[in-house]
mmCIF file of C-alpha atoms in Angstrom:
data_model
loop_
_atom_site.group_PDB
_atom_site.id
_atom_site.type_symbol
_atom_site.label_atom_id
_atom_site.label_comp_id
_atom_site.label_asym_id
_atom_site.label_seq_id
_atom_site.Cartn_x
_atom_site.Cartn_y
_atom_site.Cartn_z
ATOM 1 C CA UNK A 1 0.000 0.000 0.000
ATOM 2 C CA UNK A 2 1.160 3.497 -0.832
ATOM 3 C CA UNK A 3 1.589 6.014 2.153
ATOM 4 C CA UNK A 4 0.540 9.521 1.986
ATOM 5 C CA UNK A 5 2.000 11.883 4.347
ATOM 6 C CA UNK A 6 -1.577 14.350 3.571
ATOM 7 C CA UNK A 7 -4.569 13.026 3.035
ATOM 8 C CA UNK A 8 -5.946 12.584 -0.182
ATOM 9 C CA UNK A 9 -9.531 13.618 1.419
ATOM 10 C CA UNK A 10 -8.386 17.018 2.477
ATOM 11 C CA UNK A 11 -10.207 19.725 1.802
ATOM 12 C CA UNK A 12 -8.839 23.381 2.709
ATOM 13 C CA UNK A 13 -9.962 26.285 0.931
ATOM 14 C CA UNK A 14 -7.061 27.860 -0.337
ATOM 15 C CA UNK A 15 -8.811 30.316 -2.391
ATOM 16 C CA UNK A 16 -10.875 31.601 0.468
ATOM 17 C CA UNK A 17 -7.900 32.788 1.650
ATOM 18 C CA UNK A 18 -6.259 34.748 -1.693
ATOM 19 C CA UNK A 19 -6.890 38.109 -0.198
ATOM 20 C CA UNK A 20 -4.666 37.706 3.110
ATOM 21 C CA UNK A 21 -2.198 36.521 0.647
ATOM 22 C CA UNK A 22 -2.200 39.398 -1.390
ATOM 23 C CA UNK A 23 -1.548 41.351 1.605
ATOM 24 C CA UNK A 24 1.427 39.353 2.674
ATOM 25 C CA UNK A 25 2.964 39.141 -0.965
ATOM 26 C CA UNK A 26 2.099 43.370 -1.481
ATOM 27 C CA UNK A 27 3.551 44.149 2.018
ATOM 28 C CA UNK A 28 6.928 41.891 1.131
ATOM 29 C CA UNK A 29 7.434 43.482 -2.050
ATOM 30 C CA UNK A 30 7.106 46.714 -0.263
ATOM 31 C CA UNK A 31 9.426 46.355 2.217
ATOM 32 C CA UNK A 32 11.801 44.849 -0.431
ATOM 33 C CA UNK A 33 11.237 48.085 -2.285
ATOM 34 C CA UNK A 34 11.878 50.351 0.733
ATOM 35 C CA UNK A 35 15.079 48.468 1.734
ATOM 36 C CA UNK A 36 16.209 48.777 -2.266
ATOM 37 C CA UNK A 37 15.499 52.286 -2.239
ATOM 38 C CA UNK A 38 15.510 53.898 1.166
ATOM 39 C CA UNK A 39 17.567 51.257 3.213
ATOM 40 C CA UNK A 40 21.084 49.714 2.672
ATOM 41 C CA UNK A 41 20.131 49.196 -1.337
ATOM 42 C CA UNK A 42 20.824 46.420 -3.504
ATOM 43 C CA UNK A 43 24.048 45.119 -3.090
ATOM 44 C CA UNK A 44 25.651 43.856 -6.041
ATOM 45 C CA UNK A 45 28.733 41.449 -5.696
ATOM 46 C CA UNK A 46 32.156 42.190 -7.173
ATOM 47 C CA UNK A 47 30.713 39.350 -10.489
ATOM 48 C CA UNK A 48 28.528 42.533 -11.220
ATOM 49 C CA UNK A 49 30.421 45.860 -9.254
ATOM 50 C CA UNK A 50 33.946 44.532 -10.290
ATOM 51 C CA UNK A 51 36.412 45.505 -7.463
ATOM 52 C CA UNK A 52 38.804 43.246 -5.735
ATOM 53 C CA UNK A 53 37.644 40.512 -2.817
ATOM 54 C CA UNK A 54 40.080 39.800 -0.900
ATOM 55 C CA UNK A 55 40.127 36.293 1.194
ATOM 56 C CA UNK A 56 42.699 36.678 4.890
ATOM 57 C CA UNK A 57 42.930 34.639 7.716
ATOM 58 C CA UNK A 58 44.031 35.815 11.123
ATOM 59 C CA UNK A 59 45.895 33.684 14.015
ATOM 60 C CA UNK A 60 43.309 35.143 16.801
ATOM 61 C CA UNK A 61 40.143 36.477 16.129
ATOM 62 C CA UNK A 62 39.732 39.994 15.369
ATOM 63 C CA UNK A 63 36.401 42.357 15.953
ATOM 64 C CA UNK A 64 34.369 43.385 12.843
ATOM 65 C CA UNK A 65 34.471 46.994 13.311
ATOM 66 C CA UNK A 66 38.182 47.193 14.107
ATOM 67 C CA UNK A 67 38.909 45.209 10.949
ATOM 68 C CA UNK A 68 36.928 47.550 8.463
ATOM 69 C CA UNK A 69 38.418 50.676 10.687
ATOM 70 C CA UNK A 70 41.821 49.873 9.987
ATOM 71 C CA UNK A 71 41.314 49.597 6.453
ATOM 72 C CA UNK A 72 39.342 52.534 5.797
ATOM 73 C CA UNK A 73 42.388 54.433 4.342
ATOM 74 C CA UNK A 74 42.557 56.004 0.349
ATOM 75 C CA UNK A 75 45.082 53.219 -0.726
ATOM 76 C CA UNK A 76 42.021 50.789 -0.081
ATOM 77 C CA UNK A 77 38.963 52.154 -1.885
ATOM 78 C CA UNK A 78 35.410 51.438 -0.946
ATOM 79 C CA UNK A 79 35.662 48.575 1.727
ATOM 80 C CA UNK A 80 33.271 46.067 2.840
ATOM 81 C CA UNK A 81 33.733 43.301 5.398
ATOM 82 C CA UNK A 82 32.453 39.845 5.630
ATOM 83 C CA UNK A 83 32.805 37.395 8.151
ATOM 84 C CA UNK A 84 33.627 33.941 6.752
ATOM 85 C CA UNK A 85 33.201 31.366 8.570
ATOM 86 C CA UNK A 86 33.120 30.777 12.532
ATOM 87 C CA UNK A 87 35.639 31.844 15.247
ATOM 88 C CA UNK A 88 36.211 35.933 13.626
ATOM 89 C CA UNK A 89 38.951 34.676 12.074
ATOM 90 C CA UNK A 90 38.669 34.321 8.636
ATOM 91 C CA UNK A 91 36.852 37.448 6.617
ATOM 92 C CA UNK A 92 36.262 38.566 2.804
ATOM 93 C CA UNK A 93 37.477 42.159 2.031
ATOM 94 C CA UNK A 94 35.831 43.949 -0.819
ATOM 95 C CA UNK A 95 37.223 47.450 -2.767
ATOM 96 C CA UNK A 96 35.900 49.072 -5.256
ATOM 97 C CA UNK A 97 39.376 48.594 -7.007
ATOM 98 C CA UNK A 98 43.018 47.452 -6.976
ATOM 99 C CA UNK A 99 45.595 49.996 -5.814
ATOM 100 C CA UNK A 100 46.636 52.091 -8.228
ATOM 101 C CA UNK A 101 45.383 49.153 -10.715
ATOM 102 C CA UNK A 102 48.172 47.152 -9.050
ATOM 103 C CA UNK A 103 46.648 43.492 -7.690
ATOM 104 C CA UNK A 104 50.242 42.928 -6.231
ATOM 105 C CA UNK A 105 50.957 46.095 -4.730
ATOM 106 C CA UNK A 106 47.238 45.843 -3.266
ATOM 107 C CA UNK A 107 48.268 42.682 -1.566
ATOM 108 C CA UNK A 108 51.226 44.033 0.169
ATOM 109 C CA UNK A 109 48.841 46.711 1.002
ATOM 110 C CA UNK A 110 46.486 44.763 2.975
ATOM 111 C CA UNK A 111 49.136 42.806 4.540
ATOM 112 C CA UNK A 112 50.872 45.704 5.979
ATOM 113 C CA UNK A 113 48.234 47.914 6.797
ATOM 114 C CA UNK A 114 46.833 44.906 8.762
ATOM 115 C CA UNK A 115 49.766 43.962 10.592
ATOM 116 C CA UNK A 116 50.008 47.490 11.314
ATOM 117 C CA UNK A 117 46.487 47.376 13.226
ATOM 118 C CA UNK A 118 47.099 43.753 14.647
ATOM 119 C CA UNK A 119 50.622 43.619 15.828
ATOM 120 C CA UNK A 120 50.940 40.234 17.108
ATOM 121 C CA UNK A 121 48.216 38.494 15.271
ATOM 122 C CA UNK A 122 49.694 37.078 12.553
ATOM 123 C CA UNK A 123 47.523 37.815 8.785
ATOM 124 C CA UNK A 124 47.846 35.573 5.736
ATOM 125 C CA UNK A 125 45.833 36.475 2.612
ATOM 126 C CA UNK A 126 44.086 33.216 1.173
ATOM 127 C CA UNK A 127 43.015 33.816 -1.940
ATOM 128 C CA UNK A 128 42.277 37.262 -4.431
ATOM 129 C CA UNK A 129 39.762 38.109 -7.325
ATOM 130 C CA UNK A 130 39.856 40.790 -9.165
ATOM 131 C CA UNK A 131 36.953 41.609 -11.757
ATOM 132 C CA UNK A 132 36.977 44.536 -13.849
ATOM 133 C CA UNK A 133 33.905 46.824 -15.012
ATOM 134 C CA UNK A 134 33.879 45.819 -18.304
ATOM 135 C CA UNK A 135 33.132 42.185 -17.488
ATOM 136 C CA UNK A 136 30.664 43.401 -14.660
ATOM 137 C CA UNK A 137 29.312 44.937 -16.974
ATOM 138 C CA UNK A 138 28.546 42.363 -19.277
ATOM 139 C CA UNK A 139 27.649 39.404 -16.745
ATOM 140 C CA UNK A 140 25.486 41.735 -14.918
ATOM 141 C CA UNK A 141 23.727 42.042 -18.931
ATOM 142 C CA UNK A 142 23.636 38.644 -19.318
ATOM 143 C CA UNK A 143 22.660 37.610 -15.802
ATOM 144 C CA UNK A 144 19.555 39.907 -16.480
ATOM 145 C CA UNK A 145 18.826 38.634 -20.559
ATOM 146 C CA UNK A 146 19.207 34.865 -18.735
ATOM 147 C CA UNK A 147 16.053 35.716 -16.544
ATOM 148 C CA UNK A 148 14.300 37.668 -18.713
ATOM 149 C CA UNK A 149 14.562 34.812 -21.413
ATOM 150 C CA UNK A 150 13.762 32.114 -18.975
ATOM 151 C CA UNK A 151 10.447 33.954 -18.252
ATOM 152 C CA UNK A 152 9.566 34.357 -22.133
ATOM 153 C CA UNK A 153 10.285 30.448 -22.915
ATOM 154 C CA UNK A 154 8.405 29.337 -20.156
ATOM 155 C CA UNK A 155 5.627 31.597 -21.097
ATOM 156 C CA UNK A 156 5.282 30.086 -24.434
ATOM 157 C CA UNK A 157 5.644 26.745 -23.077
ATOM 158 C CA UNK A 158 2.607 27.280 -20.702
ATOM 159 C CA UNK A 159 0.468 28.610 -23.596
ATOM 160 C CA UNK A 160 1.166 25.739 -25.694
ATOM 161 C CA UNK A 161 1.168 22.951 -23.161
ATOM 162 C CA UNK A 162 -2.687 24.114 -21.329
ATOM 163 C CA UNK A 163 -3.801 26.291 -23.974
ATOM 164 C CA UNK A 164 -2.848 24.901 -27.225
ATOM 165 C CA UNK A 165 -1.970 28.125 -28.669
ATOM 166 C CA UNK A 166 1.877 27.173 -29.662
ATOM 167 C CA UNK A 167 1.188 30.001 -33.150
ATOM 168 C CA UNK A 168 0.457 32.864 -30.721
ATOM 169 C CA UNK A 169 3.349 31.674 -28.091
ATOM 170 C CA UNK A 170 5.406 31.845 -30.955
ATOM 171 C CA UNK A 171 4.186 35.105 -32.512
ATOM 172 C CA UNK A 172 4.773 36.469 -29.400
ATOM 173 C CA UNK A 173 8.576 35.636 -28.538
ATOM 174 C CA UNK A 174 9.671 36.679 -31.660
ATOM 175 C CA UNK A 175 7.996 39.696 -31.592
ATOM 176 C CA UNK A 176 9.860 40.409 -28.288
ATOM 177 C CA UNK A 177 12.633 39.355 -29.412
ATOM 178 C CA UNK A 178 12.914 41.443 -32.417
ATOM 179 C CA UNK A 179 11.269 44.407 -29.995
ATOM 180 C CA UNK A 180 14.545 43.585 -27.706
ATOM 181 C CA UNK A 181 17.376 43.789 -30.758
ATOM 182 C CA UNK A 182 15.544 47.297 -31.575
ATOM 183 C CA UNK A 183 15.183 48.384 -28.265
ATOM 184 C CA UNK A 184 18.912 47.887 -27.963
ATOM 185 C CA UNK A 185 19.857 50.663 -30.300
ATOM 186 C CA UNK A 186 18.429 53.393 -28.248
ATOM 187 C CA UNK A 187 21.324 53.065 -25.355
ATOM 188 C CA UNK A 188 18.779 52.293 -22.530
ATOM 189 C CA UNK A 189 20.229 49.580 -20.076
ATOM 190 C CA UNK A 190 19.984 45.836 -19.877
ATOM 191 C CA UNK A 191 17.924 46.811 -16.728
ATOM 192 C CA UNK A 192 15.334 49.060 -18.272
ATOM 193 C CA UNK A 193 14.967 47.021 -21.543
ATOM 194 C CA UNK A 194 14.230 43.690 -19.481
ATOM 195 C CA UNK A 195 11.625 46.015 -17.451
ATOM 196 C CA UNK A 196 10.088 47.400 -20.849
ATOM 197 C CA UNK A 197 10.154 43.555 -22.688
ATOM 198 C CA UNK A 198 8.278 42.222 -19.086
ATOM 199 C CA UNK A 199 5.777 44.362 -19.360
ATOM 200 C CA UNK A 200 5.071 43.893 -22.661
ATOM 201 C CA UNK A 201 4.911 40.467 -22.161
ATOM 202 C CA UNK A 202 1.990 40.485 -19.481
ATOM 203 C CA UNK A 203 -0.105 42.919 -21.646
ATOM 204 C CA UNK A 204 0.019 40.809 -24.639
ATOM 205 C CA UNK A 205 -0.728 37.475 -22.356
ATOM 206 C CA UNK A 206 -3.806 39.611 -21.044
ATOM 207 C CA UNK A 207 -4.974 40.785 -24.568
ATOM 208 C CA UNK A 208 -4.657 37.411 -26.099
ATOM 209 C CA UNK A 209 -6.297 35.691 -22.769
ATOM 210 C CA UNK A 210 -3.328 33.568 -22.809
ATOM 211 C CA UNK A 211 -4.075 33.190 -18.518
ATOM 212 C CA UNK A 212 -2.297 30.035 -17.775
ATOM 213 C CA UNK A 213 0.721 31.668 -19.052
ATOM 214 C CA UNK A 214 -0.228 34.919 -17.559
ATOM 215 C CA UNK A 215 -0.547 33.057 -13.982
ATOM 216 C CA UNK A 216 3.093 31.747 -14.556
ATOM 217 C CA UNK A 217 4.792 34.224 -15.318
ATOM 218 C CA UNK A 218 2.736 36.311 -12.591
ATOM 219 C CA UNK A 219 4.119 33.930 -10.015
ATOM 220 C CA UNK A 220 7.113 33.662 -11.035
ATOM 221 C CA UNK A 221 7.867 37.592 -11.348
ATOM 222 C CA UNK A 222 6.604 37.478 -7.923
ATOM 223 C CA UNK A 223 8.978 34.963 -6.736
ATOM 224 C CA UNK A 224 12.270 36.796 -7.951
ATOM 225 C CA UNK A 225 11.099 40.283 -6.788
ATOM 226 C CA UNK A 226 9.851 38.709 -3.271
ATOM 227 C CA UNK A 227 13.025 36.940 -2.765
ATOM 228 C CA UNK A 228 15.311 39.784 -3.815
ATOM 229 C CA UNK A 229 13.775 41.626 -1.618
ATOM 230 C CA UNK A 230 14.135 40.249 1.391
ATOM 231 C CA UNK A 231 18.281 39.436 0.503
ATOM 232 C CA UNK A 232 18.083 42.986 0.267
ATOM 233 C CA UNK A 233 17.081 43.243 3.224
ATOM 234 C CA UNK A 234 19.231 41.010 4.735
ATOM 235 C CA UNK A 235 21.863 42.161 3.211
ATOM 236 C CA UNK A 236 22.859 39.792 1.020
ATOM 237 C CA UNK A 237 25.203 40.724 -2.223
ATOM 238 C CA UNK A 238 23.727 39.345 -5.462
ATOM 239 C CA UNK A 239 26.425 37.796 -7.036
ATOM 240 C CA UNK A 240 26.746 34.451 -9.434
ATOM 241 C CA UNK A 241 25.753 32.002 -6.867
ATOM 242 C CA UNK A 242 22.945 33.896 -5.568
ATOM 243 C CA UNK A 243 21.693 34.440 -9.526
ATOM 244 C CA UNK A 244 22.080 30.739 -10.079
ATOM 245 C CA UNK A 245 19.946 30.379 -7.260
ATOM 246 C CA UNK A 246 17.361 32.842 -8.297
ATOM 247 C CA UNK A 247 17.014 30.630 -11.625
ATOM 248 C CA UNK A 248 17.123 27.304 -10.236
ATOM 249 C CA UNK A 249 13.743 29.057 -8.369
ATOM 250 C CA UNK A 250 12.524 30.197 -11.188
ATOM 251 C CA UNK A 251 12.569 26.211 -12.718
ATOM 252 C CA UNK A 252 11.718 24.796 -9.558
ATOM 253 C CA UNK A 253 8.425 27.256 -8.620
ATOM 254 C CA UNK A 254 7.636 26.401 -12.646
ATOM 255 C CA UNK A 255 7.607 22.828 -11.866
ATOM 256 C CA UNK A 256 5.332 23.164 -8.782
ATOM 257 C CA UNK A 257 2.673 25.540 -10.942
ATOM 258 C CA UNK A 258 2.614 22.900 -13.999
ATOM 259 C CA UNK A 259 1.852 20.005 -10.966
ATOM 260 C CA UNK A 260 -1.438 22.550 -10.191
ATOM 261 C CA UNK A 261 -2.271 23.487 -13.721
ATOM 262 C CA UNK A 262 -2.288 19.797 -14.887
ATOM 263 C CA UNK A 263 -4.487 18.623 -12.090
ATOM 264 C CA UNK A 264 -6.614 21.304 -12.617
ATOM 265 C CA UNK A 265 -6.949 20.740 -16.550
ATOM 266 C CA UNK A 266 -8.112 17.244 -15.811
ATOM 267 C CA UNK A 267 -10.741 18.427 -13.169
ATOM 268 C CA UNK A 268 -11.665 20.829 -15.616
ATOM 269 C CA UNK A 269 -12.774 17.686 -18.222
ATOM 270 C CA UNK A 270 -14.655 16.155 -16.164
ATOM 271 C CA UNK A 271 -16.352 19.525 -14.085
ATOM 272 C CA UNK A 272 -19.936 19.961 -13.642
ATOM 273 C CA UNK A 273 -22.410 22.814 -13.424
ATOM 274 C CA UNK A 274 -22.909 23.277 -9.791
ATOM 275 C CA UNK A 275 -19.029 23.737 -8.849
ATOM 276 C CA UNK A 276 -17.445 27.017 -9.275
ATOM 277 C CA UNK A 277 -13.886 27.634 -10.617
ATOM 278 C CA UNK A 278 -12.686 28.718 -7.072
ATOM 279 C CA UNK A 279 -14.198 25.489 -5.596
ATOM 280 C CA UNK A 280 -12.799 23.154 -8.746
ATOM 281 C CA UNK A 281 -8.765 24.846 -8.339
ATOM 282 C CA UNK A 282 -9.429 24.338 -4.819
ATOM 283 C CA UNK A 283 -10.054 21.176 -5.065
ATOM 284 C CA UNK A 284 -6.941 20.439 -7.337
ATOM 285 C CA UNK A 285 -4.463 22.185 -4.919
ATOM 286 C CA UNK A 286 -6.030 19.776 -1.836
ATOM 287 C CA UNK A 287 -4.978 16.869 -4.472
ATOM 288 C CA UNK A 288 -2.086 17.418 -5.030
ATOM 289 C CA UNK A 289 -0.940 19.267 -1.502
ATOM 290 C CA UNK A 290 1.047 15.480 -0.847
ATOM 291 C CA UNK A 291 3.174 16.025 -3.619
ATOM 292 C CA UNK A 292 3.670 19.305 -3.023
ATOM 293 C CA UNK A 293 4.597 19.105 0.860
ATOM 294 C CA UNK A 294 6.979 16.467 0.309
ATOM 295 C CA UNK A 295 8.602 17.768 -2.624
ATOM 296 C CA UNK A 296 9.340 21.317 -0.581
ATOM 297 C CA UNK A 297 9.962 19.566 2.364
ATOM 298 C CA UNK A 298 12.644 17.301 1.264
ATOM 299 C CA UNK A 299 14.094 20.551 -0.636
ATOM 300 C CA UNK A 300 13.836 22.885 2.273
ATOM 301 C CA UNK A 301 15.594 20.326 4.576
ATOM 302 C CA UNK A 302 18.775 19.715 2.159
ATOM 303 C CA UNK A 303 18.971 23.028 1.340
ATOM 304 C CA UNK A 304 19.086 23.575 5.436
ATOM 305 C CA UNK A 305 21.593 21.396 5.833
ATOM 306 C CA UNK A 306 23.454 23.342 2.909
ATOM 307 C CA UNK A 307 22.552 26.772 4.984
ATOM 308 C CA UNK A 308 23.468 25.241 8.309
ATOM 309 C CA UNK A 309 27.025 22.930 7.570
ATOM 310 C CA UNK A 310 28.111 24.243 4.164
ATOM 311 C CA UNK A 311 30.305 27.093 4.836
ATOM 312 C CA UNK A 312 31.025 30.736 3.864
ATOM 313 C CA UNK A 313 31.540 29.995 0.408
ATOM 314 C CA UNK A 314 27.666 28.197 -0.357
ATOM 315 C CA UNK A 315 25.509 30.314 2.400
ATOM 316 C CA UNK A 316 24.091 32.836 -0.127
ATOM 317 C CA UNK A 317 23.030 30.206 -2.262
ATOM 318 C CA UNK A 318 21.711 28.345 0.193
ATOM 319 C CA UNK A 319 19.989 31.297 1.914
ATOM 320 C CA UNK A 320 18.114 32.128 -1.503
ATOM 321 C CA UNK A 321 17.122 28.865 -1.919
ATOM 322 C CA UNK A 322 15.427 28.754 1.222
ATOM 323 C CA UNK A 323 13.897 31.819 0.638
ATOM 324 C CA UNK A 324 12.863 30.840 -2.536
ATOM 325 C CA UNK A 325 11.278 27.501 -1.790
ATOM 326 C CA UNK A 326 8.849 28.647 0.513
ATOM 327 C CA UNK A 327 7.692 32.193 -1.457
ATOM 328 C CA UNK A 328 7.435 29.870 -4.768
ATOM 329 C CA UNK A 329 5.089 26.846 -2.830
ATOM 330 C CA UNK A 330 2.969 29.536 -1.751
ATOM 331 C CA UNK A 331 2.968 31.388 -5.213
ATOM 332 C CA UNK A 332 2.067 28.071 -7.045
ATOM 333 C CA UNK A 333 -1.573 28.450 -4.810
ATOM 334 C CA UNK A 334 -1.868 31.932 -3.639
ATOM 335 C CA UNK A 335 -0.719 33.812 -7.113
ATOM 336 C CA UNK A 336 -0.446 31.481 -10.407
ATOM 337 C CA UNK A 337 -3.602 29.868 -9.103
ATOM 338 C CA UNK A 338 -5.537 32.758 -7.884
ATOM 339 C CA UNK A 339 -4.569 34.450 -11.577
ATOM 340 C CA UNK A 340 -6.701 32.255 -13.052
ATOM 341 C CA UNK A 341 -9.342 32.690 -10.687
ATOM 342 C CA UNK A 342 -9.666 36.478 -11.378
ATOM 343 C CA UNK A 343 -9.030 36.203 -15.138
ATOM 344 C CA UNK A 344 -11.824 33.936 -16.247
ATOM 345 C CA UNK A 345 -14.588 32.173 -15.390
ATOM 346 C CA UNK A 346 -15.972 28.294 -15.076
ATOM 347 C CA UNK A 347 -17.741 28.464 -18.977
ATOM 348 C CA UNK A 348 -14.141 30.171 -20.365
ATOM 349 C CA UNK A 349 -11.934 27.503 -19.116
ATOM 350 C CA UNK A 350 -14.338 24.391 -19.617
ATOM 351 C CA UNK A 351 -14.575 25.557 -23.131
ATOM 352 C CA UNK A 352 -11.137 25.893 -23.215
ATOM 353 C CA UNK A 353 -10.484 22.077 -22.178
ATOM 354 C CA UNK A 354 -13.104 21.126 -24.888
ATOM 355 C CA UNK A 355 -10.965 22.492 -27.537
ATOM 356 C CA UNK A 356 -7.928 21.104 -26.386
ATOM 357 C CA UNK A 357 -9.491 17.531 -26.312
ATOM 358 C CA UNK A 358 -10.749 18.362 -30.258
ATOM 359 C CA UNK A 359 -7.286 18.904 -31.251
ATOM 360 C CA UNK A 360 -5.787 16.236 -29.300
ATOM 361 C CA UNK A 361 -8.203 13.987 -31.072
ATOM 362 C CA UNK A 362 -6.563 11.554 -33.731
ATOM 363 C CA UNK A 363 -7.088 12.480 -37.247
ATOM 364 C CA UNK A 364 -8.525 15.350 -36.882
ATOM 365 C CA UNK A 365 -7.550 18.723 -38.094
ATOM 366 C CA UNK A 366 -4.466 17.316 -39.592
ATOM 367 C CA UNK A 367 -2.614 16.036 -36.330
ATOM 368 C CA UNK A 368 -2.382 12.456 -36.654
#
């Protein structure tokens, strides 16, 4: 016999509770916006700043405050500290830039200037990066393009896969595509242009009632921007291992809004008149809430464990991650789900359903 850790019987109603989770999502976007704009700002890692990072260990631990003190001196541009690791012995040092564009004569720098500060304790520098603006620059382009394209794909996947619509999925990438090559000639940034092409991707998902897509790529915005947030808020520097994080999210919230959408498109077949849409996607989420808890579970507790015992080098990762898989479970119900909900009613997606099972239909219309 099979074990379920929920019940298959369960029967919660998720959508009954949408408009608390509005709130929450509005009022974490919010204070992700505040802490972007008005607080410490959105830290971007020396992969997107350039600058130098700087890796030393000390023989005895030494206090943050004292450390970035002693360093705050013009040879040493634009420092940061970072603990690494336990015990206040081991810390990353960030500039803004090498000495004098000299890596070597920055290292001799830090050494001295430290043992200046520390007399007794004795310093050895570990490792040192260096990345320039120019390739900032460019991976902080492509970082941004690699999102913005992930969204797009996925968008035309969803419009194919539960609406059947692969011609206007299609229509619609390439116009955005060729929108994007234009919109590069005017000098705006990577930034704006992604901003501009998002946008224009949620109108023309609205016009063309392309919702399951809509509800996607809804959620998924809303996962990103949620969990940027709060590392901004935390602190956090977004740098290559948090963005790898941000788009292993981005596939892994996907995969958890397809499990609802699927379950939901067979409910739909076989729906009758005297249950409404909000009562039918409830009713999907309850079946498939198992799945769902076990999946996140089983991620959230490895990715703990990553958190928790990985070290220095993996926490930011890790820390997104978490973040991440619990804002994109509860975006999967409360947001790709509720999209739906708002978008269309029980006749628009039953009718929907019926033409999908036409097409699907051997023979017919030329699909054999």
């Amino acid at each position: 016999m099979g074990f379920a850790f929920i019940r298959h019987d369960t029967n919660f109603d998720f959508m009954g509770l949408r408009y608390w989770s509005y709130g929450i999502s509005t009022a974490l976007l919010l204070i992700g916006l505040f802490s972007a704009i008005w607080g410490s700002g959105l830290r971007m890692g020396i992969d997107f700043a350039g600058g130098v990072i700087v890796q030393v260990q000390f023989q005895n631990p030494v206090e943050d405050e004292a450390l970035k003190k002693s360093l705050d001196i013009p040879e040493l541009p634009g420092i940061s500290t970072q603990r690494f690791g336990e015990g206040g012995k081991s810390y990353l040092l960030r500039f803004s830039q090498a000495a004098d564009g000299d890596t070597a004569l920055m290292r001799n720098t830090v050494v001295r200037t430290l043992g200046t500060a520390f007399p007794g304790n004795a310093v050895e520098v570990e490792r040192m990066e260096v990345v320039g603006p120019k390739i900032g620059a460019d991976l902080t382009n492509k970082a941004l393009s690699a999102l913005y394209y992930a969204v797009l794909l996925i968008a035309v996947y969803i419009s194919g896969r539960f609406e059947q619509r692969w011609m206007a999925g299609a229509a619609m990438a390439a116009a955005l595509w060729g929108g994007m090559y234009v919109a590069g000639f005017t000098g705006l940034g990577m930034g704006w242009l992604v901003m501009i092409a998002l946008a224009i991707t949620l109108t023309v998902c609205f016009v063309l009632r392309l919702n399951f897509a809509l509800g996607a790529v809804v959620g998924l915005l809303h996962d990103v921007l949620v969990t940027v947030g709060l590392l901004c808020l935390l602190g956090v520097e977004i740098d290559l291992n948090v963005m790898a994080a941000l788009l292993t999210l981005v596939g892994y919230s996907l995969n958890d809004t397809i499990i609802v959408y699927d379950r939901l498109r067979e409910n739909l077949r076989a729906a009758t008149g005297k249950m409404s849409m909000a009562e039918l996607i409830n009713r999907s989420v309850n079946q498939t809430l198992s799945r769902t808890i076990l999946t996140s579970g089983t991620t959230f507790l490895a990715t703990l464990s990553l958190f928790l015992l990985g070290g220095g080098v993996i926490h930011d990762f890790a820390l997104t991650m978490l973040i991440g898989v619990v804002v994109g479970t509860a975006s999967s119900i409360y947001v790709s789900s509720a999209v739906l909900l708002s978008l269309g009613s029980m006749d628009f997606y039953v009718n929907l359903v019926q033409q999908q099972e036409t097409w699907e239909k051997p023979g017919e219309h030329g699909i054999v």
